[in-house]
Amino acid sequence: MSPIAEQAVAPPGRSDLLGWLTSTDHKRIGTLYVITSLGFFLVAGALAVVMRTQLARPNSTLVSPHAFNQLFTLHGTAMIFLVVAPFAVGLANFLIPLQIGAPDMAFPRLNATSYWMFLFGGLTVFLGALTSEGAADSGWTAYAPLSEIKISTGLGQDMWIVGVFLVSVATILTAINFITTTFIYRAPGMTMWRIPIFAWEMVATSLLIFMAFPSLAAALLLLFVDRHLGGHAFDPSYGGNAVLWQHLFWFFGHPEVYVLILPYFGVVSEIIPVFSRKPIFGYTGLVIAAFAIAGLSMGVWAHHMFTTGAVDDPFFSFLSFMIAVPTGVKFFNWIGTMWRGSISLATPMLFCVGFLMNFLLGGVTGVMIASPPIDFHAEDSYFIVAHMHYVLGGGSLFAIFAALFFWWPKMFGVKLDERLGKLCFWLLFVGFNVTFFPMHLLGIEGMPRRVFTYPDVGSFPLLNSLATAGSYVMLAGVVAFAWNVVVSTRKRDPVGPDPWEANSLEWWTSSPPPEHNFDDLPPIRSARPVFDAHHPEIAKGGAG
Amino acid sequence: MHGQMWPSPATAQASVLANDWLLFGTAGLAVAVIVWGLILFSVFRWRRKGQTEGPLPPQFDSNNPLEIAWTAIPLLIVLALFVYTYRAEADVERLAPKPDVIVDVNAYQWNWTFAYQGGPTVQGSFADPPQLVLPLGETVRIVLTSSDVDHAFWVPDFLFKRDAIPGHPTSFDLNPSKLGTYLGRCAEFCGFDHALMDFSVRVVSSSDFNRWRSAHHT
Ligand SMILES: [Cu+2]
């Protein structure tokens, strides 16, 4: 162990509740992040099922307009800020030190601070629902002047601002930690070009967080000043500018999309090689593509503003198109990894294949709406809802489940049940596509997003009923997962260090790993040191 | 007024936009089918049968010519798509030097005012959404703004929308090319009754338009 690593080893932790509350161990903080984000996922998913139930039939009165507006605001805010991003943060917290052979994160106390800020931020957003005018109801995008105090008078909007602000600061702190840890804390032999792809993707993600989240924090602060201190930054009746909100918000909001997907590119890049029994294809290309995507994504924010008539559409359109190229490279690399492999369709791999199938459609519709003439019709319609869910639901969420099934044994020392896992996959895969595919057609036909009801015209009723039916199938898939957790935990069937015959260093140590992570490390001579140790006849020697 | 699934382009601009949808839809579907095919082919062709592991497959991990090809080919495709889309957008957004009719459209929570320059002004009520009457084959300039929050003017059969942003009026031209009545709605979420912020557009012949205009002149 290097001298740096020795200093960072924390004193033995307590295993009771107080031990968890006060822990600065990256594995515990990672696990807390993962469990908390799954908790928010259940709530945000339940809100979605209520919305789909309201929209099952035209002119339904199950949910009032005011309640519906709170539902989609909380659903979007939670899924984006409290589920998809923090799950990745949790996974990275757990994995990065293990993958690079380090005993902990670079700043363990900062790490704990981030988690608690995130948790209280999330709870603050939801507790807004208990105020007299209810939770925030201006959408997760909180467009000003709609979110200004003249229109959104409630305390719920303020709690949303404060909550999301806390989460964004927590995320920035975490990004500092990830970058520092990955650059400084690598074990001897773990050169930059041997870092597992997941850790690379988290470095790219952290850089994006670094550049994008301060813009969100600034916008939220300005909005708060507008609401309570007469700032009028976004209020045109006092010389403020409504378009400014969109710039500040999307300067964060588009890189955020990649903050929500790059970690999951990393997840599938870790899992596909293991279940194909091959090294990742085009490691260097994958890493370069991650940074190309991150770089380009900083210059495309105004493709969310094509219909404002306030931006130079062709510039932002061009850069948006360009993102398709590195994303395509990744797809071909994943296919190249499976090509002539020996593929096992265990549950983690099934979810990866589901990810590829779904995300591909989200990518294709993404290129479509990068064309302003198409966006003029698609923008703010259900086509966008479909596109965005194919990326974040069919993409990120499927990778979340892949990660859960793959790393569960490492985190908790037991495997999840395979048969229930496959049931969960098929329910989610079929349910997802039945829910979201019809939304493309709804959008083209003319259904705007964020509506609490719709008229009985055209194929609106049919397609909406279909989408609602699909959401119930997805709900069943989530129940199957919860049941799987109960069954597998009760069985207490402990696994060894490396149940999947995997590649990276986290599979060298016990499951779950000891507090100090590693008793010893294998020689690190390639990007898959554990595979090398188990297959000395194939292992690359020397420079690797 | 509504009933078929695919909107039928009802302005000259919409025909250009429909072509863009057709091109991107076809190209996108072709790419999707090819890549889906490659994914499923790999999974089923090299799926391990049974539980036995067998020997390791070949451990190759790169192929430079192939990697250059699958970077370069998509790059050429998106460059071509961009050039096409750039021209289409210029066509759609071109403003005529002298429009025949100018309508100031104001969006507000949760209705619309259509003020024709030179009269009349059409004001909607909650029970009775306003109607925008347009002459066939003439150039109509819409000058769009909002008096409270962001809204968006969307007519699905025009395949077009534009945001109505307070303090930021914008203009676009419509050349109605098909007689009929079309549904319009607010597309940008604007609060409580956003879902009900509808209007309609009726495209009539030039002579009918002039008759309507003088009858409603105040
Ligand atoms: Cu509106």
Short mmCIF file of C-alpha atoms in Angstrom, two decimals, chain A residues 52-244:
data_model
loop_
_atom_site.label_atom_id
_atom_site.label_comp_id
_atom_site.label_asym_id
_atom_site.label_seq_id
_atom_site.Cartn_x
_atom_site.Cartn_y
_atom_site.Cartn_z
CA ARG A 52 -50.90 7.55 -16.50
CA THR A 53 -54.12 6.53 -14.73
CA GLN A 54 -55.48 10.07 -15.10
CA LEU A 55 -54.52 10.02 -18.80
CA ALA A 56 -55.90 6.54 -19.54
CA ARG A 57 -59.16 8.07 -20.80
CA PRO A 58 -59.98 11.48 -22.35
CA ASN A 59 -61.59 14.19 -20.19
CA SER A 60 -60.82 12.28 -17.00
CA THR A 61 -61.40 14.02 -13.67
CA LEU A 62 -59.54 11.65 -11.35
CA VAL A 63 -56.79 14.21 -10.69
CA SER A 64 -57.29 18.01 -10.60
CA PRO A 65 -55.17 20.22 -12.91
CA HIS A 66 -53.35 21.67 -9.89
CA ALA A 67 -52.54 18.20 -8.54
CA PHE A 68 -51.46 16.95 -11.98
CA ASN A 69 -49.06 19.87 -12.40
CA GLN A 70 -47.46 19.00 -9.06
CA LEU A 71 -47.27 15.32 -10.07
CA PHE A 72 -45.22 15.87 -13.22
CA THR A 73 -43.08 18.53 -11.54
CA LEU A 74 -42.15 16.16 -8.72
CA HIS A 75 -41.83 13.16 -11.05
CA GLY A 76 -39.38 14.96 -13.35
CA THR A 77 -37.43 16.64 -10.56
CA ALA A 78 -37.09 13.38 -8.64
CA MET A 79 -36.15 11.17 -11.60
CA ILE A 80 -33.51 13.61 -12.82
CA PHE A 81 -32.04 15.05 -9.61
CA LEU A 82 -32.82 12.34 -7.07
CA VAL A 83 -32.75 9.03 -8.96
CA VAL A 84 -30.73 8.73 -12.17
CA ALA A 85 -27.87 11.08 -11.19
CA PRO A 86 -27.48 10.05 -7.51
CA PHE A 87 -27.68 6.34 -8.37
CA ALA A 88 -24.65 6.89 -10.60
CA VAL A 89 -22.99 8.90 -7.83
CA GLY A 90 -23.66 6.06 -5.38
CA LEU A 91 -22.34 3.43 -7.75
CA ALA A 92 -19.25 5.53 -8.44
CA ASN A 93 -18.71 6.10 -4.73
CA PHE A 94 -18.81 2.39 -4.16
CA LEU A 95 -16.82 1.40 -7.23
CA ILE A 96 -14.19 3.99 -8.12
CA PRO A 97 -11.86 3.38 -5.15
CA LEU A 98 -12.30 -0.38 -5.60
CA GLN A 99 -11.73 -0.24 -9.37
CA ILE A 100 -8.53 1.77 -9.10
CA GLY A 101 -7.22 -0.13 -6.07
CA ALA A 102 -7.61 2.68 -3.50
CA PRO A 103 -8.68 2.39 0.16
CA ASP A 104 -11.25 5.24 0.04
CA MET A 105 -12.21 8.47 -1.71
CA ALA A 106 -9.80 11.40 -1.60
CA PHE A 107 -12.06 13.49 0.68
CA PRO A 108 -14.16 11.11 2.81
CA ARG A 109 -15.79 13.82 4.96
CA LEU A 110 -16.68 15.92 1.94
CA ASN A 111 -18.20 12.77 0.54
CA ALA A 112 -20.44 12.29 3.58
CA THR A 113 -21.39 15.99 3.43
CA SER A 114 -22.48 15.56 -0.20
CA TYR A 115 -24.72 12.62 0.65
CA TRP A 116 -26.51 14.39 3.49
CA MET A 117 -26.97 17.58 1.46
CA PHE A 118 -28.44 15.49 -1.34
CA LEU A 119 -30.82 13.67 1.00
CA PHE A 120 -32.07 16.85 2.71
CA GLY A 121 -32.34 18.64 -0.63
CA GLY A 122 -34.51 15.85 -2.01
CA LEU A 123 -36.70 15.73 1.09
CA THR A 124 -37.12 19.53 0.97
CA VAL A 125 -38.50 19.32 -2.58
CA PHE A 126 -41.01 16.65 -1.55
CA LEU A 127 -41.98 18.27 1.78
CA GLY A 128 -43.27 21.18 -0.30
CA ALA A 129 -46.31 18.96 -0.86
CA LEU A 130 -47.31 19.56 2.79
CA THR A 131 -47.54 23.35 2.40
CA SER A 132 -50.92 25.02 1.96
CA GLU A 133 -50.56 25.55 -1.80
CA GLY A 134 -48.85 22.21 -2.36
CA ALA A 135 -45.54 21.31 -3.95
CA ALA A 136 -43.89 23.19 -6.81
CA ASP A 137 -46.01 22.97 -9.97
CA SER A 138 -44.04 24.76 -12.69
CA GLY A 139 -42.31 21.68 -14.08
CA TRP A 140 -38.78 20.42 -13.45
CA THR A 141 -37.63 23.18 -15.82
CA ALA A 142 -39.30 25.89 -13.65
CA TYR A 143 -39.48 28.33 -16.57
CA ALA A 144 -39.55 31.95 -15.42
CA PRO A 145 -41.79 34.00 -15.38
CA LEU A 146 -44.13 31.05 -14.61
CA SER A 147 -42.01 30.23 -11.55
CA GLU A 148 -41.95 33.88 -10.40
CA ILE A 149 -43.85 34.76 -7.24
CA LYS A 150 -46.58 36.67 -9.12
CA ILE A 151 -47.75 33.40 -10.68
CA SER A 152 -46.33 30.61 -8.48
CA THR A 153 -47.22 32.11 -5.13
CA GLY A 154 -46.75 29.00 -3.01
CA LEU A 155 -44.03 28.10 -0.53
CA GLY A 156 -43.68 24.80 -2.43
CA GLN A 157 -41.85 26.61 -5.26
CA ASP A 158 -39.38 28.09 -2.74
CA MET A 159 -38.77 24.69 -1.19
CA TRP A 160 -38.15 23.32 -4.68
CA ILE A 161 -35.57 26.06 -5.31
CA VAL A 162 -33.80 25.45 -1.99
CA GLY A 163 -33.94 21.67 -2.37
CA VAL A 164 -32.59 21.57 -5.91
CA PHE A 165 -29.93 24.12 -4.92
CA LEU A 166 -28.73 21.83 -2.12
CA VAL A 167 -28.66 18.86 -4.50
CA SER A 168 -26.69 20.82 -7.09
CA VAL A 169 -24.06 21.96 -4.57
CA ALA A 170 -23.80 18.37 -3.28
CA THR A 171 -23.27 17.16 -6.83
CA ILE A 172 -20.49 19.68 -7.48
CA LEU A 173 -18.69 18.61 -4.27
CA THR A 174 -18.97 14.97 -5.32
CA ALA A 175 -17.51 15.75 -8.75
CA ILE A 176 -14.42 17.27 -7.08
CA ASN A 177 -14.05 14.07 -5.09
CA PHE A 178 -14.36 11.73 -8.09
CA ILE A 179 -11.83 13.62 -10.20
CA THR A 180 -9.28 13.90 -7.38
CA THR A 181 -9.67 10.27 -6.35
CA THR A 182 -9.28 8.92 -9.87
CA PHE A 183 -6.24 11.03 -10.65
CA ILE A 184 -4.37 10.77 -7.32
CA TYR A 185 -5.37 7.51 -5.63
CA ARG A 186 -4.65 4.87 -8.28
CA ALA A 187 -2.75 1.78 -7.11
CA PRO A 188 0.76 1.15 -8.51
CA GLY A 189 0.45 -0.15 -12.07
CA MET A 190 -3.01 1.39 -12.60
CA THR A 191 -1.95 3.80 -15.35
CA MET A 192 -4.51 6.17 -16.91
CA TRP A 193 -4.99 3.82 -19.90
CA ARG A 194 -5.80 0.90 -17.59
CA ILE A 195 -8.56 2.66 -15.63
CA PRO A 196 -11.86 0.79 -16.05
CA ILE A 197 -14.23 2.47 -18.52
CA PHE A 198 -16.78 3.15 -15.77
CA ALA A 199 -14.24 5.25 -13.85
CA TRP A 200 -13.30 7.08 -17.06
CA GLU A 201 -16.95 7.85 -17.77
CA MET A 202 -17.29 9.20 -14.22
CA VAL A 203 -14.30 11.50 -14.80
CA ALA A 204 -16.00 12.85 -17.93
CA THR A 205 -19.27 13.13 -16.01
CA SER A 206 -17.55 14.99 -13.17
CA LEU A 207 -16.02 17.50 -15.57
CA LEU A 208 -19.48 18.12 -17.01
CA ILE A 209 -20.92 18.59 -13.53
CA PHE A 210 -18.16 21.05 -12.84
CA MET A 211 -19.01 23.17 -15.85
CA ALA A 212 -22.79 22.82 -15.89
CA PHE A 213 -24.09 22.78 -12.32
CA PRO A 214 -22.78 26.23 -11.30
CA SER A 215 -25.08 27.66 -13.99
CA LEU A 216 -28.07 25.89 -12.40
CA ALA A 217 -27.09 27.04 -8.94
CA ALA A 218 -26.78 30.62 -10.21
CA ALA A 219 -30.16 30.46 -11.97
CA LEU A 220 -31.85 29.11 -8.82
CA LEU A 221 -30.26 31.82 -6.70
CA LEU A 222 -31.41 34.52 -9.14
CA LEU A 223 -34.91 33.08 -9.16
CA PHE A 224 -35.00 33.13 -5.37
CA VAL A 225 -33.80 36.77 -5.38
CA ASP A 226 -36.49 37.56 -7.98
CA ARG A 227 -39.17 36.00 -5.80
CA HIS A 228 -38.25 37.57 -2.46
CA LEU A 229 -35.81 40.44 -2.92
CA GLY A 230 -37.15 42.20 -6.00
CA GLY A 231 -34.45 41.01 -8.36
CA HIS A 232 -36.59 40.96 -11.52
CA ALA A 233 -33.82 39.17 -13.45
CA PHE A 234 -36.36 37.12 -15.39
CA ASP A 235 -39.34 39.48 -15.20
CA PRO A 236 -39.81 41.40 -18.50
CA SER A 237 -42.22 43.89 -16.94
CA TYR A 238 -39.25 45.30 -14.99
CA GLY A 239 -36.63 45.00 -17.74
CA GLY A 240 -35.74 41.40 -16.89
CA ASN A 241 -35.45 38.72 -19.54
CA ALA A 242 -37.50 35.53 -19.76
CA VAL A 243 -35.15 34.04 -22.37
CA LEU A 244 -32.26 34.40 -19.90
#
